[in-house]
Structure formats: structure tokens, C-alpha cells
Short mmCIF file of C-alpha atoms in Angstrom, two decimals:
data_model
loop_
_atom_site.label_atom_id
_atom_site.label_comp_id
_atom_site.label_asym_id
_atom_site.label_seq_id
_atom_site.Cartn_x
_atom_site.Cartn_y
_atom_site.Cartn_z
CA MET A 1 -4.68 192.57 190.31
CA SER A 2 -3.32 195.83 188.94
CA ALA A 3 -3.18 199.08 190.83
CA SER A 4 -3.46 201.11 187.65
CA LEU A 5 -6.73 202.86 186.87
CA ASN A 6 -5.34 205.05 184.10
CA THR A 7 -7.94 204.41 181.37
CA ALA A 8 -8.78 207.33 179.13
CA ALA A 9 -12.40 208.28 178.52
CA PRO A 10 -13.63 209.02 175.00
CA ALA A 11 -14.23 212.62 174.05
CA PRO A 12 -17.70 213.67 175.29
CA ALA A 13 -18.69 214.93 171.84
CA ALA A 14 -17.94 211.52 170.39
CA ALA A 15 -19.89 209.84 173.19
CA ALA A 16 -22.90 212.03 172.56
CA ALA A 17 -22.69 211.44 168.81
CA ALA A 18 -22.70 207.71 169.41
CA VAL A 19 -26.34 207.96 170.47
CA ALA A 20 -27.32 208.16 166.81
CA THR A 21 -25.55 204.90 166.00
CA ALA A 22 -26.27 203.00 169.19
CA VAL A 23 -27.80 199.54 169.11
CA ASP A 24 -31.56 199.28 169.39
CA PRO A 25 -32.20 200.42 173.01
CA ALA A 26 -35.16 198.05 173.25
CA CYS A 27 -32.74 195.15 172.77
CA ALA A 28 -29.86 196.49 174.89
CA GLU A 29 -29.18 194.81 178.20
CA PRO A 30 -29.02 196.91 181.39
CA LEU A 31 -25.71 196.97 183.23
CA ALA A 32 -25.44 194.41 186.02
CA VAL A 33 -26.16 195.90 189.45
CA LEU A 34 -26.39 194.45 192.94
CA GLY A 35 -29.91 193.67 194.14
CA ARG A 36 -31.30 192.88 190.71
CA ASP A 37 -32.55 189.47 191.96
CA VAL A 38 -33.71 190.54 195.43
CA THR A 39 -37.29 189.55 196.22
CA VAL A 40 -39.55 191.41 198.65
CA PRO A 41 -42.85 190.41 200.30
CA LEU A 42 -46.17 191.95 199.27
CA VAL A 43 -48.87 192.79 201.80
CA THR A 44 -51.36 191.05 199.53
CA GLY A 45 -49.34 187.83 199.73
CA GLY A 46 -46.40 186.30 197.93
CA GLU A 47 -43.13 187.86 196.81
CA VAL A 48 -41.89 189.75 193.78
CA THR A 49 -38.52 190.86 192.44
CA TYR A 50 -37.86 194.32 193.81
CA ALA A 51 -38.07 197.16 191.27
CA ALA A 52 -35.57 199.77 192.43
CA LEU A 53 -36.81 203.02 190.90
CA ASP A 54 -35.18 205.49 193.29
CA TYR A 55 -31.86 205.95 191.51
CA ALA A 56 -31.95 209.72 192.04
CA ALA A 57 -31.53 209.16 195.78
CA SER A 58 -28.94 206.37 195.61
CA ALA A 59 -28.23 204.15 192.64
CA PRO A 60 -27.48 200.47 193.25
CA ALA A 61 -23.85 199.42 193.07
CA LEU A 62 -22.65 198.23 189.70
CA GLN A 63 -21.58 194.59 189.89
CA ARG A 64 -18.33 195.69 188.26
CA VAL A 65 -17.69 198.15 191.09
CA TRP A 66 -18.45 195.55 193.74
CA ASP A 67 -16.14 193.02 192.08
CA ASP A 68 -13.30 195.52 191.76
CA VAL A 69 -13.60 196.54 195.40
CA ALA A 70 -13.73 192.89 196.51
CA ALA A 71 -10.58 192.15 194.50
CA TYR A 72 -8.76 195.09 196.06
CA ALA A 73 -9.96 194.57 199.67
CA PRO A 74 -7.25 192.05 200.70
CA TYR A 75 -4.63 194.57 199.57
CA TYR A 76 -6.12 197.47 201.54
CA GLY A 77 -3.51 199.57 203.32
CA SER A 78 -2.74 203.04 204.61
CA VAL A 79 -2.35 205.76 202.02
CA HIS A 80 0.56 208.20 201.52
CA ARG A 81 2.31 207.36 204.79
CA GLY A 82 3.33 203.72 204.62
CA ALA A 83 6.55 202.14 203.36
CA GLY A 84 5.04 198.68 203.07
CA TYR A 85 3.92 197.06 199.84
CA LEU A 86 0.18 197.29 200.60
CA SER A 87 0.49 200.95 201.52
CA GLN A 88 2.37 201.70 198.33
CA LEU A 89 -0.15 199.77 196.26
CA SER A 90 -3.07 201.54 197.96
CA THR A 91 -1.42 204.92 197.45
CA ASP A 92 -0.93 204.18 193.77
CA LEU A 93 -4.54 203.04 193.49
CA PHE A 94 -5.75 206.20 195.23
CA GLU A 95 -3.76 208.56 193.03
CA GLN A 96 -4.54 206.68 189.82
CA SER A 97 -8.22 206.99 190.78
CA ARG A 98 -7.71 210.75 190.73
CA VAL A 99 -6.38 210.48 187.18
CA THR A 100 -9.32 208.32 186.11
CA VAL A 101 -11.86 210.80 187.50
CA ALA A 102 -10.08 213.70 185.79
CA GLU A 103 -10.26 211.84 182.48
CA PHE A 104 -13.90 210.89 183.04
CA LEU A 105 -14.74 214.59 183.52
CA ASP A 106 -12.43 215.76 180.71
CA CYS A 107 -10.70 218.15 183.09
CA ARG A 108 -8.15 220.75 182.07
CA PRO A 109 -4.49 219.78 182.66
CA THR A 110 -4.21 222.32 185.48
CA ASP A 111 -7.40 221.27 187.29
CA GLN A 112 -7.36 219.49 190.64
CA VAL A 113 -9.52 216.56 191.70
CA VAL A 114 -10.34 216.67 195.41
CA PHE A 115 -12.02 213.67 197.00
CA THR A 116 -14.78 214.47 199.46
CA ARG A 117 -17.68 212.62 201.10
CA SER A 118 -20.45 213.65 198.69
CA THR A 119 -21.79 216.40 196.45
CA THR A 120 -22.97 218.21 199.57
CA ASP A 121 -19.49 218.01 201.08
CA SER A 122 -17.92 219.17 197.81
CA LEU A 123 -20.08 222.28 197.59
CA ASN A 124 -19.56 223.08 201.27
CA LEU A 125 -15.83 222.79 200.64
CA LEU A 126 -16.09 225.25 197.77
CA ALA A 127 -18.19 227.57 199.95
CA ALA A 128 -15.47 227.45 202.60
CA VAL A 129 -12.74 228.61 200.19
CA LEU A 130 -14.59 231.49 198.52
CA PRO A 131 -12.58 234.71 198.41
CA ALA A 132 -13.65 237.51 200.70
CA ASP A 133 -16.67 239.49 199.49
CA CYS A 134 -17.55 236.85 196.94
CA GLN A 135 -21.09 237.11 195.58
CA VAL A 136 -22.99 233.90 194.87
CA PHE A 137 -25.86 233.49 192.42
CA VAL A 138 -28.06 230.42 192.67
CA PHE A 139 -31.50 229.54 191.29
CA GLU A 140 -34.23 228.59 193.76
CA THR A 141 -34.61 225.40 191.74
CA GLU A 142 -31.44 223.88 193.17
CA HIS A 143 -31.14 220.85 195.42
CA HIS A 144 -30.44 221.93 199.00
CA ALA A 145 -26.85 220.70 198.58
CA SER A 146 -26.23 223.57 196.18
CA LEU A 147 -28.82 225.99 197.55
CA LEU A 148 -27.72 226.20 201.18
CA PRO A 149 -23.89 226.08 201.64
CA TRP A 150 -23.27 229.76 200.87
CA VAL A 151 -24.20 231.14 204.31
CA ASP A 152 -21.02 233.22 204.65
CA ALA A 153 -21.33 234.84 201.23
CA GLN A 154 -23.62 237.48 199.78
CA VAL A 155 -26.20 235.31 198.04
CA THR A 156 -28.68 236.25 195.33
CA TYR A 157 -31.44 233.68 194.88
CA LEU A 158 -32.91 233.68 191.38
CA ASN A 159 -36.52 232.79 190.62
CA ALA A 160 -37.37 229.58 188.83
CA PRO A 161 -37.14 230.05 185.05
CA ARG A 162 -39.70 228.46 182.75
CA THR A 163 -37.43 227.97 179.75
CA PRO A 164 -33.68 227.42 179.34
CA ALA A 165 -33.44 230.77 177.55
CA GLU A 166 -35.13 232.47 180.50
CA ALA A 167 -32.59 230.87 182.83
CA VAL A 168 -29.73 232.39 180.87
CA ALA A 169 -31.44 235.80 180.61
CA THR A 170 -32.24 235.81 184.33
CA LEU A 171 -28.63 235.09 185.22
CA GLU A 172 -27.31 237.72 182.82
CA ARG A 173 -29.55 240.40 184.34
CA ALA A 174 -28.55 239.45 187.88
CA LEU A 175 -24.84 239.52 187.08
CA ALA A 176 -25.14 242.82 185.22
CA ASP A 177 -26.87 244.37 188.23
CA ARG A 178 -24.46 243.16 190.89
CA ASP A 179 -23.08 245.72 193.30
CA SER A 180 -19.39 245.27 192.54
CA TYR A 181 -17.02 243.58 190.13
CA GLY A 182 -15.27 241.53 192.77
CA PRO A 183 -15.28 237.73 192.82
CA ALA A 184 -18.56 236.03 191.97
CA LEU A 185 -19.74 232.45 191.69
CA VAL A 186 -22.73 230.91 189.95
CA CYS A 187 -23.98 227.52 191.14
CA VAL A 188 -26.23 225.50 188.85
CA THR A 189 -27.43 221.94 188.48
CA GLY A 190 -26.79 219.93 185.34
CA ALA A 191 -29.99 217.87 185.60
CA SER A 192 -32.80 218.54 188.05
CA ASN A 193 -33.27 215.96 190.78
CA VAL A 194 -37.01 216.73 190.63
CA THR A 195 -37.89 216.97 186.94
CA GLY A 196 -34.84 215.35 185.36
CA GLU A 197 -34.63 218.26 182.93
CA LEU A 198 -31.23 219.23 181.56
CA TRP A 199 -30.12 222.78 182.24
CA PRO A 200 -28.29 224.98 179.68
CA VAL A 201 -24.98 224.68 181.50
CA LYS A 202 -22.72 225.76 178.63
CA GLU A 203 -24.79 228.89 177.99
CA LEU A 204 -24.94 229.72 181.71
CA ALA A 205 -21.17 229.28 181.93
CA ALA A 206 -20.69 231.67 179.02
CA ALA A 207 -22.95 234.22 180.70
CA ALA A 208 -21.08 233.88 184.00
CA HIS A 209 -17.66 234.31 182.39
CA ALA A 210 -18.84 237.26 180.30
CA HIS A 211 -19.62 239.06 183.56
CA GLY A 212 -16.42 238.07 185.35
CA ALA A 213 -18.00 235.30 187.44
CA ARG A 214 -17.07 231.66 187.86
CA ILE A 215 -19.45 228.71 187.80
CA VAL A 216 -19.73 225.40 189.62
CA LEU A 217 -21.78 222.55 188.17
CA ASP A 218 -23.73 220.28 190.49
CA ALA A 219 -23.49 217.10 188.41
CA ALA A 220 -24.96 214.73 191.00
CA GLN A 221 -27.87 213.86 188.69
CA LEU A 222 -26.05 214.48 185.41
CA ALA A 223 -22.84 212.44 185.68
CA PRO A 224 -24.58 209.04 186.13
CA HIS A 225 -26.71 209.57 183.01
CA HIS A 226 -24.80 211.72 180.55
CA PRO A 227 -21.21 212.55 179.57
CA VAL A 228 -19.80 215.54 181.45
CA SER A 229 -16.92 217.55 180.03
CA VAL A 230 -15.44 220.32 182.12
CA GLN A 231 -13.73 221.70 179.02
CA GLU A 232 -16.67 221.48 176.64
CA LEU A 233 -19.11 223.00 179.14
CA ASP A 234 -16.41 225.48 180.24
CA VAL A 235 -17.32 225.24 183.91
CA ASP A 236 -14.85 226.13 186.63
CA TRP A 237 -15.76 223.28 188.98
CA VAL A 238 -17.90 220.18 188.95
CA ALA A 239 -19.19 218.24 191.95
CA PHE A 240 -20.81 214.82 192.16
CA SER A 241 -21.36 211.88 194.52
CA GLY A 242 -20.25 208.27 194.23
CA HIS A 243 -23.49 206.87 195.61
CA LYS A 244 -25.43 208.27 192.65
CA LEU A 245 -22.77 206.99 190.24
CA TYR A 246 -23.26 203.31 191.21
CA ALA A 247 -20.44 203.49 193.80
CA PRO A 248 -22.09 203.57 197.26
CA PHE A 249 -19.05 203.73 199.52
CA GLY A 250 -19.21 207.27 200.87
CA SER A 251 -17.06 209.39 198.57
CA GLY A 252 -17.58 212.39 196.33
CA VAL A 253 -15.63 214.66 194.01
CA LEU A 254 -14.90 218.35 193.59
CA ALA A 255 -12.88 218.90 190.42
CA GLY A 256 -11.77 222.13 188.83
CA ARG A 257 -9.63 225.22 189.15
CA SER A 258 -6.99 225.14 191.86
CA ASP A 259 -6.37 228.80 192.67
CA TRP A 260 -9.22 229.45 195.12
CA LEU A 261 -8.62 226.04 196.68
CA GLN A 262 -4.94 226.71 197.24
CA GLN A 263 -5.31 230.29 198.45
CA ALA A 264 -7.71 229.30 201.25
CA GLN A 265 -7.10 227.63 204.56
CA PRO A 266 -7.69 223.86 204.51
CA TYR A 267 -11.30 222.77 204.71
CA LEU A 268 -10.28 220.50 207.60
CA ALA A 269 -7.09 220.93 209.61
CA GLY A 270 -5.11 217.80 210.38
CA GLY A 271 -2.81 215.11 209.12
CA GLY A 272 -2.59 214.75 205.38
CA ALA A 273 -3.36 218.42 204.78
CA SER A 274 -0.20 219.57 206.57
CA ARG A 275 3.24 219.36 204.96
CA LYS A 276 5.30 220.61 207.90
CA VAL A 277 4.43 221.50 211.50
CA ALA A 278 6.92 223.09 213.92
CA ARG A 279 6.74 224.52 217.42
CA ARG A 280 7.45 228.22 217.86
CA GLU A 281 9.40 229.75 220.70
CA ASP A 282 6.22 231.41 221.97
CA GLY A 283 4.65 227.98 222.42
CA GLY A 284 2.47 227.95 219.32
CA VAL A 285 2.90 226.05 216.08
CA ASP A 286 3.71 227.01 212.53
CA VAL A 287 2.05 225.00 209.79
CA GLU A 288 2.96 224.66 206.15
CA TRP A 289 -0.02 223.28 204.25
CA HIS A 290 0.10 221.19 201.10
CA THR A 291 -0.54 222.99 197.82
CA THR A 292 -1.91 219.88 196.10
CA ALA A 293 -5.41 218.40 196.44
CA ALA A 294 -4.22 216.93 199.74
CA ARG A 295 -4.66 220.42 201.26
CA HIS A 296 -8.40 219.70 201.53
CA GLU A 297 -8.21 215.94 202.17
CA ALA A 298 -7.16 215.88 205.83
CA GLY A 299 -7.34 212.58 207.66
CA SER A 300 -7.06 209.03 206.38
CA PRO A 301 -8.81 208.99 203.01
CA ASN A 302 -11.67 206.70 202.05
CA VAL A 303 -9.64 204.54 199.67
CA ILE A 304 -12.48 202.08 199.06
CA GLY A 305 -14.89 204.90 198.24
CA VAL A 306 -12.44 206.63 195.93
CA TYR A 307 -11.53 203.41 194.12
CA SER A 308 -15.20 202.55 193.69
CA ILE A 309 -15.84 205.92 191.99
CA ALA A 310 -12.93 205.30 189.62
CA SER A 311 -14.26 201.81 188.91
CA ALA A 312 -17.70 203.23 188.11
CA CYS A 313 -16.16 205.87 185.83
CA LYS A 314 -14.34 203.15 183.92
CA ALA A 315 -17.43 200.93 183.73
CA LEU A 316 -19.65 203.71 182.35
CA THR A 317 -16.96 204.80 179.90
CA GLU A 318 -16.46 201.26 178.61
CA ALA A 319 -20.22 200.70 178.30
CA GLY A 320 -20.37 203.83 176.15
CA PHE A 321 -22.51 206.81 177.09
CA GLY A 322 -24.03 206.74 173.63
CA ASN A 323 -25.59 203.35 174.35
CA LEU A 324 -26.47 204.28 177.94
CA VAL A 325 -28.19 207.52 176.95
CA ALA A 326 -30.13 205.84 174.13
CA ARG A 327 -31.37 203.06 176.38
CA GLU A 328 -32.34 205.45 179.16
CA GLN A 329 -34.29 207.64 176.75
CA HIS A 330 -36.14 204.50 175.67
CA LEU A 331 -37.16 203.99 179.33
CA VAL A 332 -38.04 207.68 179.78
CA ALA A 333 -40.35 207.48 176.78
CA LYS A 334 -42.03 204.34 178.16
CA VAL A 335 -42.75 205.99 181.51
CA ARG A 336 -43.87 209.34 180.13
CA SER A 337 -46.14 207.82 177.49
CA GLY A 338 -47.62 205.43 180.06
CA LEU A 339 -48.32 208.19 182.58
CA ALA A 340 -49.79 210.37 179.82
CA GLU A 341 -52.53 207.75 179.44
CA VAL A 342 -53.72 208.43 183.01
CA PRO A 343 -55.67 211.72 183.15
CA ALA A 344 -55.32 211.87 186.94
CA VAL A 345 -51.52 212.06 186.68
CA ARG A 346 -49.71 215.39 186.27
CA ILE A 347 -46.00 215.26 185.49
CA LEU A 348 -44.02 218.15 187.00
CA SER A 349 -41.91 220.19 184.63
CA LEU A 350 -40.21 223.57 184.43
CA PHE A 351 -39.28 223.63 180.76
CA GLY A 352 -42.16 221.69 179.17
CA ASP A 353 -42.76 218.28 177.65
CA ASP A 354 -40.14 218.62 174.93
CA ALA A 355 -37.25 219.47 177.26
CA PRO A 356 -34.39 216.95 177.20
CA ARG A 357 -34.13 215.05 180.48
CA VAL A 358 -32.50 212.16 182.28
CA GLY A 359 -34.34 209.28 183.94
CA VAL A 360 -35.94 211.32 186.74
CA ILE A 361 -39.69 212.03 186.63
CA SER A 362 -41.86 213.54 189.38
CA PHE A 363 -45.64 213.66 189.35
CA VAL A 364 -48.78 213.99 191.45
CA VAL A 365 -52.02 212.02 191.23
CA ASP A 366 -55.40 213.68 191.66
CA GLY A 367 -57.24 212.37 194.71
CA TRP A 368 -54.14 210.80 196.23
CA ASN A 369 -51.73 211.89 198.91
CA SER A 370 -48.32 211.24 197.38
CA SER A 371 -46.99 209.33 200.39
CA HIS A 372 -50.05 207.08 200.32
CA PHE A 373 -49.49 206.37 196.63
CA ALA A 374 -45.77 205.63 197.11
CA ALA A 375 -46.54 203.33 200.03
CA ALA A 376 -49.04 201.38 197.93
CA LEU A 377 -46.52 201.02 195.09
CA SER A 378 -44.07 199.50 197.54
CA ALA A 379 -46.36 197.31 199.63
CA GLU A 380 -48.60 196.01 196.85
CA TYR A 381 -46.25 195.95 193.82
CA GLY A 382 -42.69 195.76 195.19
CA ILE A 383 -41.74 199.06 193.58
CA GLY A 384 -39.44 201.52 195.35
CA VAL A 385 -39.96 205.19 194.50
CA ARG A 386 -39.63 208.37 196.55
CA ASP A 387 -42.21 210.86 197.77
CA GLY A 388 -41.83 214.27 199.36
CA LEU A 389 -40.06 217.47 198.39
CA PHE A 390 -36.79 215.76 197.40
CA CYS A 391 -34.47 218.17 199.23
CA ALA A 392 -35.57 220.83 196.74
CA HIS A 393 -38.42 222.41 198.68
CA PRO A 394 -38.65 225.77 196.87
CA LEU A 395 -38.70 224.08 193.47
CA VAL A 396 -41.33 221.47 194.32
CA ARG A 397 -43.55 224.07 195.99
CA THR A 398 -43.24 226.24 192.87
CA LEU A 399 -44.20 223.32 190.65
CA LEU A 400 -47.13 222.39 192.91
CA GLY A 401 -48.30 225.98 193.18
CA SER A 402 -48.26 225.85 196.98
CA GLU A 403 -47.50 228.70 199.35
CA PRO A 404 -43.86 229.02 200.47
CA GLN A 405 -44.90 228.34 204.07
CA ALA A 406 -46.96 225.26 203.22
CA GLN A 407 -45.95 222.14 205.10
CA GLY A 408 -44.59 219.24 203.08
CA GLU A 409 -45.22 216.42 205.52
CA CYS A 410 -46.50 213.00 204.58
CA GLY A 411 -50.09 213.82 205.50
CA ALA A 412 -52.70 211.31 206.56
CA PRO A 413 -53.50 208.74 203.86
CA GLU A 414 -57.15 208.99 204.84
CA ALA A 415 -57.26 212.59 203.58
CA ALA A 416 -60.43 213.49 201.75
CA PRO A 417 -60.52 212.37 198.09
CA GLY A 418 -59.33 215.14 195.82
CA GLU A 419 -57.28 216.88 198.50
CA ARG A 420 -54.14 218.26 196.92
CA SER A 421 -50.95 216.70 198.21
CA LEU A 422 -48.19 219.03 199.36
CA ASN A 423 -45.55 216.68 198.09
CA ALA A 424 -44.92 214.63 194.96
CA ILE A 425 -43.87 211.17 193.78
CA ARG A 426 -40.55 210.65 192.02
CA VAL A 427 -39.59 207.67 189.86
CA SER A 428 -35.97 207.48 188.76
CA PHE A 429 -33.90 204.89 186.94
CA GLY A 430 -30.66 204.42 185.07
CA ALA A 431 -28.12 202.06 183.56
CA GLY A 432 -29.18 199.06 185.64
CA THR A 433 -32.95 199.31 185.15
CA PRO A 434 -34.64 196.53 183.14
CA ASP A 435 -37.70 197.26 181.01
CA GLU A 436 -39.85 195.08 183.25
CA HIS A 437 -39.39 197.45 186.19
CA VAL A 438 -40.72 200.52 184.40
CA GLU A 439 -43.47 198.47 182.75
CA ARG A 440 -44.59 197.19 186.15
CA PHE A 441 -44.50 200.73 187.49
CA VAL A 442 -46.73 202.10 184.71
CA ARG A 443 -49.13 199.19 185.12
CA ALA A 444 -49.25 199.73 188.89
CA VAL A 445 -50.02 203.44 188.50
CA LYS A 446 -52.89 202.68 186.17
CA GLU A 447 -54.31 200.02 188.49
CA LEU A 448 -54.06 202.17 191.62
CA VAL A 449 -55.75 205.11 189.91
CA ALA A 450 -58.50 202.91 188.45
CA ASP A 451 -59.14 200.54 191.37
CA GLY A 452 -57.62 202.15 194.46
CA ALA A 453 -55.32 200.50 196.97
CA LYS A 454 -56.04 196.94 198.01
CA TRP A 455 -54.80 197.55 201.56
CA GLN A 456 -55.41 200.01 204.36
CA TYR A 457 -52.62 202.43 205.33
CA ARG A 458 -51.88 204.62 208.31
CA THR A 459 -49.43 207.38 209.18
CA GLU A 460 -46.55 206.40 211.43
CA GLU A 461 -43.83 208.91 212.33
CA GLY A 462 -44.64 210.97 209.26
CA ARG A 463 -44.61 208.02 206.88
CA CYS A 464 -47.51 206.16 205.30
CA VAL A 465 -47.24 202.45 206.06
CA PRO A 466 -49.51 199.42 205.63
CA ALA A 467 -51.91 198.99 208.53
CA VAL A 468 -51.34 195.72 210.34
#
């Protein structure tokens, strides 16, 4: 095997342009993922191949990623500290993975790639290194990972916009009205984990920079579906998770400008982050911290997780985002057109039906509690979706028109017909999803709405489950 992961990604503009010349998406094969042949039992009897339609929570591992990790595993060794061959190989693999991720994101030459545990960890790291008196601006539509980390900063929460232009105008007004012209940071998602809608990141970045602010892009839902270019979007940082990028081994990325990262104390203090430690005469210690990405990577790094992210970046790049985007839009159209044929179904959206989106769609069904509906999809059709508020409570409550204090629990499945659910159902898919899975999903929705569930369900520890 080779330790080198230095494979350049195509320019994002070229990848996006390739959509127009991609092969017929209806004929394109999905990428191979683990679990594609797993069968699950149905409460009504028999088994069926599992339809994994919860990619927005965690995407299945690409077979390519699994194979690369399996090939590397016998060579696993300590990183950065070992003189032995396996340690040197693992160190090279780890650092070449950093190069691969930087190329995948089209980073600037001076940017740093810091490996973390997840998007949440990445944004908490950035929150920990904010300069004093930094003001943060974040829309209420964000996932909690990007809504909540800024507890030590002065935060302005912006109301949910109803068009991309309104999002930009709202941010511009907020930045123009800020109290001072000190450091400021805007945090915005690239694609909503609730609606799948793409946000006007480039325009928001321009607005932020025009008012002397910086911007961080939460690309957790964008990077697995669409090319992301730090330079083209002109964002200061980007964060994403491996487990949503078909690399479920517990690593994430924060990539971008180095100055705030290097001016702050390490996110975690310990080995790896420290360059030199010496005792003082007064009994204390003096520490010289690294000025590279290692400053915020204390402890033994997750080499497997990091390598798996690099493997996924290479796999998606080689598959071609043009083809991947075209095929996913083919699936999006299938689901949306199928759900549009069911009057009882209401798809949730901020920006309207024509807004560009990735393969994430949330909806509610008249007369159904969402947890009951999701449970029936699983137990009676072998389809895995998600129900709830999707760690984006303010956004989902806005879309549902519920009061801010309204509870979002599962609710009893025996709720009166027509009772409005305080949560929603989310179906999400990606590069590994076959047509049959979304076709089965649409068919199941139509049958459940027309005929009702075939089984009885009960609430157990806040979840709707089949009654035994």
C-alpha cells in the first residue's frame, strides 16, 4: 500500500459545470456503500432489504473508505512521536490526509486544516479561540452545532429569512447596526439539515467582509452532496464531519485562516499541542505551544478517522461531483414529485419549491403524529428515516408554526386523528442511494396515508414502537 494521499481535486467550478454534461442520472449507478445488502425483519412478516434514508444524520460508509482503512489497519502506528517504520508511515498518512482535505476544500495556501471529532467539535474549537469582545451573528435556522457554541461571545440571533435575498439583507442590517467595529464572526450553514435548501454562502460572505466580519461555513450537509471551495465562496473557515461524508470513524475538520487559531491558547492542553515544557524555579512550568495545526490537536490523533475522511474526499472527487449532483437531483425530483401527489403531505421549506437543495427533505402528514409515521415506515416497509426536530428546534418550530415553548416530544401514536404533530419526518439520501429505496419510500407514504398502518404502535421511552 502507499502512504500518499496527495491527489488533487478538480476546480469546483469545473465540477459544477460537469452537471450539464453528466451521464443520464437515471442510468448512473450509486456508489458502493456498506449495508446495501442488509435485510431487516418486518412486523407484518418476512424480510426486506433495508432502505437507509437517514443520510443527514449519518451516511453509510463508502465501500472504498472501508477497504482503504482495512488495507491500512495492519500498518497502524503512533503518529508524530515514533521512530519505527509503522509510526513514520502513519505520520505520513496523517499529514498527507491533511493535504488531501485542503485540496478537496480548495483551501488557500496559507490556510490550516485542523482535525477534530466532528462539526460540533470544530465549531466549539472556533468559539474557544475567538478574540476578546468578538460579536457573533447566527441565524435561528442553524443546526444546534452552529447555533449554540458561542456562549462566551456577544451573540445576535437573526430571524429566519424566507428568501436567500432576505438572508443577505438581514445580515447586512445586523452588521451595519452592531455596537462596535471590533472582531465579528458570522456563522451560516451551507445546506439546511431540515429542508436541504442551499444558502447564499458567497453573498453572505461578501456581506460579512464588507462590514469587517469573518464567516465560518457549516458544511456538514453541503460537503457530502456538493463541491465546496473555500476560495470561490470566500469563507474564512469551513467545518464538516466525517460521519456525514461516508467516513464514520469519529473525525471532523475545521479548515481556514490560521491567525485566530494561533493567537489563542490551545483548545485542549496536553501532548502534541506542546512544543517545549520546562520547570520554572518557582515550581511552575513554562510551555511553548506549537504554531501549526497541532496546537489544537492535543493527544494521540484519530489516525483511522482522519485517513477515512481523506479516502472519502478522494472517492467523491474521483466519482465527479457533476455526476453525483446530477444523480442526486434525479432522486430529489422523484421524492418531491411523489410526495406532491399526496394532498395530506406538506413539505417544509424556507425558500420555496424552486430553491436549489440537496437530498434532504422534511415533511408532515395531516392526521399523523410524525413519530408514528416514521415507526410505521421502519416496521412495515424496512425504511429508515428520522423524526423530531433534527437538532434545529427553532427552525422546525418556525416551519411548523408552533409556539417557541411547544414541546417536541414523540407524542402518543394514538393521538386524535388530525392532531398536529410538533415534530416532522425527514428523508435524506446521497451518493449510495439506489432508485428502489426512494421509490419504495414514496410508495409507502402513499399506502400509509391511504390505508393507515397495518400494525398497532405504542410509546416507549419517548419513541413510537410496534406493540408486541
